XYZ file of C-alpha atoms in Angstrom:
297
model
C 11.733 12.352 -24.365
C 14.002 10.449 -21.984
C 13.699 7.705 -19.394
C 13.119 10.164 -16.556
C 10.170 11.700 -18.392
C 8.770 8.268 -19.252
C 9.054 7.215 -15.610
C 7.319 10.408 -14.441
C 4.461 9.874 -16.893
C 4.095 6.202 -15.945
C 3.897 7.129 -12.259
C 1.277 9.774 -13.032
C -0.739 7.297 -15.116
C -0.875 5.036 -12.043
C -1.667 7.615 -9.358
C -3.630 10.128 -11.475
C -2.517 12.660 -8.867
C -0.048 15.438 -9.710
C 1.058 16.269 -6.155
C 1.750 12.650 -5.145
C 3.557 11.899 -8.398
C 5.609 15.103 -8.216
C 6.783 14.178 -4.724
C 7.712 10.659 -5.839
C 9.803 11.816 -8.821
C 11.302 14.797 -6.937
C 9.676 17.564 -8.965
C 7.359 20.399 -8.048
C 3.766 19.946 -9.329
C 4.297 22.846 -11.763
C 7.507 21.268 -13.114
C 5.674 17.954 -13.563
C 2.879 19.752 -15.400
C 5.429 21.314 -17.776
C 7.043 17.902 -18.323
C 3.677 16.408 -19.300
C 3.023 19.333 -21.647
C 6.372 18.681 -23.366
C 5.490 15.014 -23.803
C 2.097 15.918 -25.238
C 3.721 18.381 -27.629
C 6.225 15.750 -28.754
C 3.512 13.087 -29.075
C 1.286 15.502 -30.981
C -1.783 14.613 -28.929
C -3.370 15.011 -25.502
C -2.322 12.309 -23.053
C -4.382 13.495 -20.089
C -7.737 15.100 -19.406
C -7.331 17.552 -16.533
C -9.665 19.726 -14.514
C -9.705 21.057 -10.959
C -11.112 17.823 -9.540
C -9.586 14.895 -11.403
C -7.006 13.631 -13.879
C -7.846 10.960 -16.454
C -5.867 9.245 -19.190
C -7.030 9.787 -22.744
C -7.007 6.708 -25.032
C -3.683 7.989 -26.402
C -2.455 8.446 -22.817
C -3.282 4.837 -21.951
C -1.377 3.672 -25.028
C 1.554 5.939 -24.151
C 1.605 4.524 -20.584
C 1.964 0.991 -22.022
C 4.786 2.244 -24.246
C 6.520 3.918 -21.278
C 6.208 0.772 -19.160
C 7.700 -1.394 -21.925
C 10.606 1.022 -22.469
C 11.413 1.185 -18.753
C 11.219 -2.599 -18.401
C 13.586 -3.076 -21.333
C 15.933 -0.475 -19.851
C 15.982 -2.352 -16.548
C 16.528 -5.675 -18.344
C 19.571 -4.504 -20.268
C 21.124 -2.704 -17.290
C 20.621 -5.786 -15.108
C 22.234 -7.968 -17.766
C 25.322 -5.740 -17.600
C 25.430 -5.792 -13.794
C 24.718 -9.456 -13.101
C 26.989 -12.402 -13.606
C 25.689 -15.732 -14.878
C 22.272 -16.670 -13.554
C 22.334 -14.227 -10.639
C 18.914 -12.602 -10.090
C 19.066 -8.814 -10.003
C 16.769 -5.841 -10.440
C 14.216 -3.885 -8.416
C 11.407 -5.355 -6.353
C 8.648 -2.819 -5.682
C 6.867 -3.416 -2.377
C 3.876 -1.631 -0.826
C 3.470 -1.827 2.961
C 2.331 0.200 5.939
C 4.857 1.421 8.481
C 3.500 -1.178 10.929
C 4.033 -3.929 8.349
C 7.638 -2.800 7.913
C 8.128 -3.418 11.641
C 6.129 -6.628 11.974
C 5.538 -8.569 8.747
C 8.392 -7.617 6.448
C 11.612 -8.298 8.442
C 11.778 -12.137 8.131
C 10.950 -11.939 4.422
C 13.492 -9.190 3.743
C 16.212 -11.004 5.693
C 15.727 -14.233 3.710
C 15.477 -12.385 0.391
C 18.630 -10.334 0.931
C 20.624 -13.360 2.070
C 19.703 -15.484 -0.943
C 19.348 -12.751 -3.580
C 21.650 -9.866 -2.576
C 21.426 -8.247 -6.023
C 17.698 -7.587 -5.718
C 17.191 -3.916 -4.908
C 14.152 -2.976 -2.830
C 11.916 0.009 -3.419
C 9.321 0.229 -0.645
C 6.292 2.512 -0.827
C 4.675 3.044 2.574
C 1.030 3.956 2.888
C -2.439 3.112 4.139
C -2.978 -0.698 4.230
C -6.285 -0.081 2.444
C -4.275 0.975 -0.632
C -2.283 -2.253 -0.913
C -4.544 -4.057 -3.388
C -4.677 -1.073 -5.749
C -0.897 -0.652 -5.564
C -0.467 -4.177 -6.945
C -3.325 -3.861 -9.443
C -1.914 -0.611 -10.825
C 1.598 -2.032 -11.156
C 3.187 0.245 -8.548
C 4.187 -2.842 -6.564
C 4.812 -6.493 -7.333
C 4.329 -7.448 -3.686
C 2.287 -5.866 -0.890
C 1.236 -6.457 2.704
C -2.518 -6.268 3.193
C -5.452 -7.365 5.286
C -6.741 -10.544 3.638
C -10.540 -11.058 3.626
C -11.916 -14.456 4.610
C -13.087 -14.914 1.025
C -9.594 -14.188 -0.316
C -8.754 -11.805 -3.144
C -9.716 -12.692 -6.704
C -6.725 -12.775 -9.039
C -4.208 -12.666 -6.176
C -1.980 -15.159 -4.446
C -2.137 -14.548 -0.701
C 0.017 -15.715 2.195
C -1.406 -14.935 5.659
C 1.321 -14.247 8.225
C -0.392 -12.841 11.326
C -3.837 -13.358 12.874
C -4.890 -10.165 14.671
C -8.056 -8.877 16.353
C -9.470 -5.423 15.808
C -9.290 -3.356 19.009
C -9.675 0.194 20.232
C -6.601 2.166 21.338
C -6.685 5.019 23.854
C -3.910 7.399 24.848
C -2.637 6.546 28.332
C -3.781 9.231 30.741
C -6.527 10.518 28.432
C -10.212 10.865 29.321
C -10.937 7.676 27.407
C -8.282 5.379 28.875
C -10.728 3.716 31.255
C -13.715 3.576 28.913
C -15.766 0.576 29.961
C -18.890 -1.309 29.010
C -19.974 -3.414 26.093
C -18.679 -2.616 22.589
C -22.097 -1.077 21.874
C -21.781 1.193 24.934
C -18.261 2.297 24.013
C -19.047 2.979 20.349
C -22.149 5.015 21.143
C -20.581 7.137 23.910
C -16.855 7.568 23.223
C -15.480 9.671 20.318
C -14.030 7.353 17.659
C -11.170 7.779 15.206
C -11.812 5.493 12.253
C -10.078 4.490 9.017
C -11.790 5.976 5.978
C -11.662 2.755 3.973
C -10.401 -0.804 4.126
C -11.363 -4.084 5.757
C -11.442 -2.683 9.307
C -13.890 0.053 8.264
C -16.053 -2.440 6.373
C -16.210 -4.666 9.463
C -17.082 -1.706 11.684
C -19.822 -0.359 9.395
C -21.408 -3.810 9.019
C -21.364 -4.356 12.785
C -22.930 -0.991 13.785
C -25.641 -1.413 11.155
C -26.452 -4.912 12.391
C -26.717 -3.627 16.003
C -28.504 -0.384 15.081
C -25.807 1.536 16.967
C -25.132 5.226 16.306
C -21.369 5.743 16.674
C -19.783 8.999 17.824
C -17.179 9.692 15.141
C -14.561 12.304 16.010
C -12.337 11.843 12.968
C -11.712 9.688 9.897
C -8.283 9.318 8.333
C -6.088 7.104 6.175
C -3.554 4.736 7.699
C -3.070 3.285 11.171
C -0.189 5.651 11.901
C -2.456 8.669 11.298
C -5.100 7.118 13.568
C -2.521 6.638 16.338
C -1.324 10.234 15.987
C -4.867 11.486 16.572
C -5.359 9.053 19.457
C -2.206 10.441 21.058
C -3.779 13.913 20.999
C -6.567 12.548 23.191
C -9.495 13.399 20.927
C -10.883 9.870 21.025
C -10.118 6.151 20.703
C -8.894 4.596 17.477
C -9.971 1.435 15.688
C -6.843 -0.515 14.735
C -5.538 -4.059 14.337
C -3.937 -5.167 17.630
C -0.682 -5.770 15.749
C -0.225 -1.979 15.555
C 0.021 -1.757 19.359
C 2.413 -4.673 19.738
C 4.927 -3.669 17.069
C 6.896 -0.545 16.293
C 6.677 2.778 18.130
C 3.257 2.277 19.738
C 4.104 -0.165 22.539
C 4.228 2.611 25.144
C 1.805 5.445 25.829
C -1.326 3.638 24.675
C -3.951 1.411 26.282
C -5.727 -1.395 24.457
C -9.519 -1.496 24.851
C -10.916 -4.815 23.708
C -13.775 -4.904 21.220
C -14.566 -8.447 22.320
C -15.685 -10.606 19.436
C -17.760 -7.812 17.947
C -15.352 -6.909 15.135
C -13.546 -10.212 14.904
C -10.070 -11.059 13.671
C -8.429 -10.826 10.301
C -5.367 -12.133 8.567
C -2.491 -9.866 7.577
C -0.008 -11.097 5.007
C 1.519 -10.876 1.557
C -0.417 -10.444 -1.670
C 0.732 -10.537 -5.294
C -0.843 -11.110 -8.674
C -1.285 -14.760 -9.642
C -0.025 -14.103 -13.158
C 3.709 -13.574 -13.537
C 4.224 -11.081 -16.354
C 6.451 -8.168 -17.339
C 10.090 -8.022 -18.329
C 12.449 -10.958 -17.928
C 13.980 -9.206 -14.930
C 10.578 -8.830 -13.250
C 9.688 -12.476 -13.947
C 12.925 -13.704 -12.393
C 12.409 -11.510 -9.350
C 8.820 -12.758 -8.953
C 10.053 -16.350 -9.041
C 12.660 -15.504 -6.395
C 9.933 -13.897 -4.248
C 7.748 -16.993 -4.604
C 10.626 -19.168 -3.491
C 11.143 -17.083 -0.330
C 7.400 -16.958 0.419
C 7.101 -20.732 0.008
C 9.688 -21.108 2.780
C 7.454 -19.013 5.056
C 4.293 -21.101 4.599
């Protein structure tokens, strides 16, 4: 086995999804499956339980994932020690953020980090904001941008950056651009495009249940960018944080329909685990990140 194979297995142990992992490590799903079979043959035991619906780690697989993580951390430590001079902080910072966050929340942080710590390499995974907490929990990211509940997140340090209301977005010129009435009227008469999961969906579900409203749902999807793509097709109005309309590629061609105070506001900002653990390289990077975040408070 080599470092590439260990990295592929570690990624798979975190996603438990062959297609997503294969794309991330630049292999076809069949090639990834053969790689895992070679590892299992070399280890002399099954590392995964697989069927048509799900992938699970066996107890040996969980132990092997810890071994792979330790090997890769030690590899990064020794390579960084060769590259860096003196006390210079170097290595890879893994970040999870939505495309909107890359436009709106990340730039000031990235500018400050790169100016003070130019040897820190960034690896950014973009995806649905609802996946941010799991990305940090699973170790795919040390830092993420997420919607922060009013009650906070247990086990996480959080730094709110933007305060944004939830609104509805309509495609300019569509049938729904001039939808009017109370939030209850709009939700019960206009086709909606909703996030499948996440804080926005939780707020929406709680609100319609409390008002005994029956929403007209045209589509459900993952990620604000996917919602906006469907909105652009004119099939309905999308539930999004207002920040999505004011940053990035969605400033033109869309109309904001207020939800009033019905769905409220939420905070968007940085999250990371409270505990600083991992290799020496990771610990030094986390301390550098904390220093930059403290300047943004």
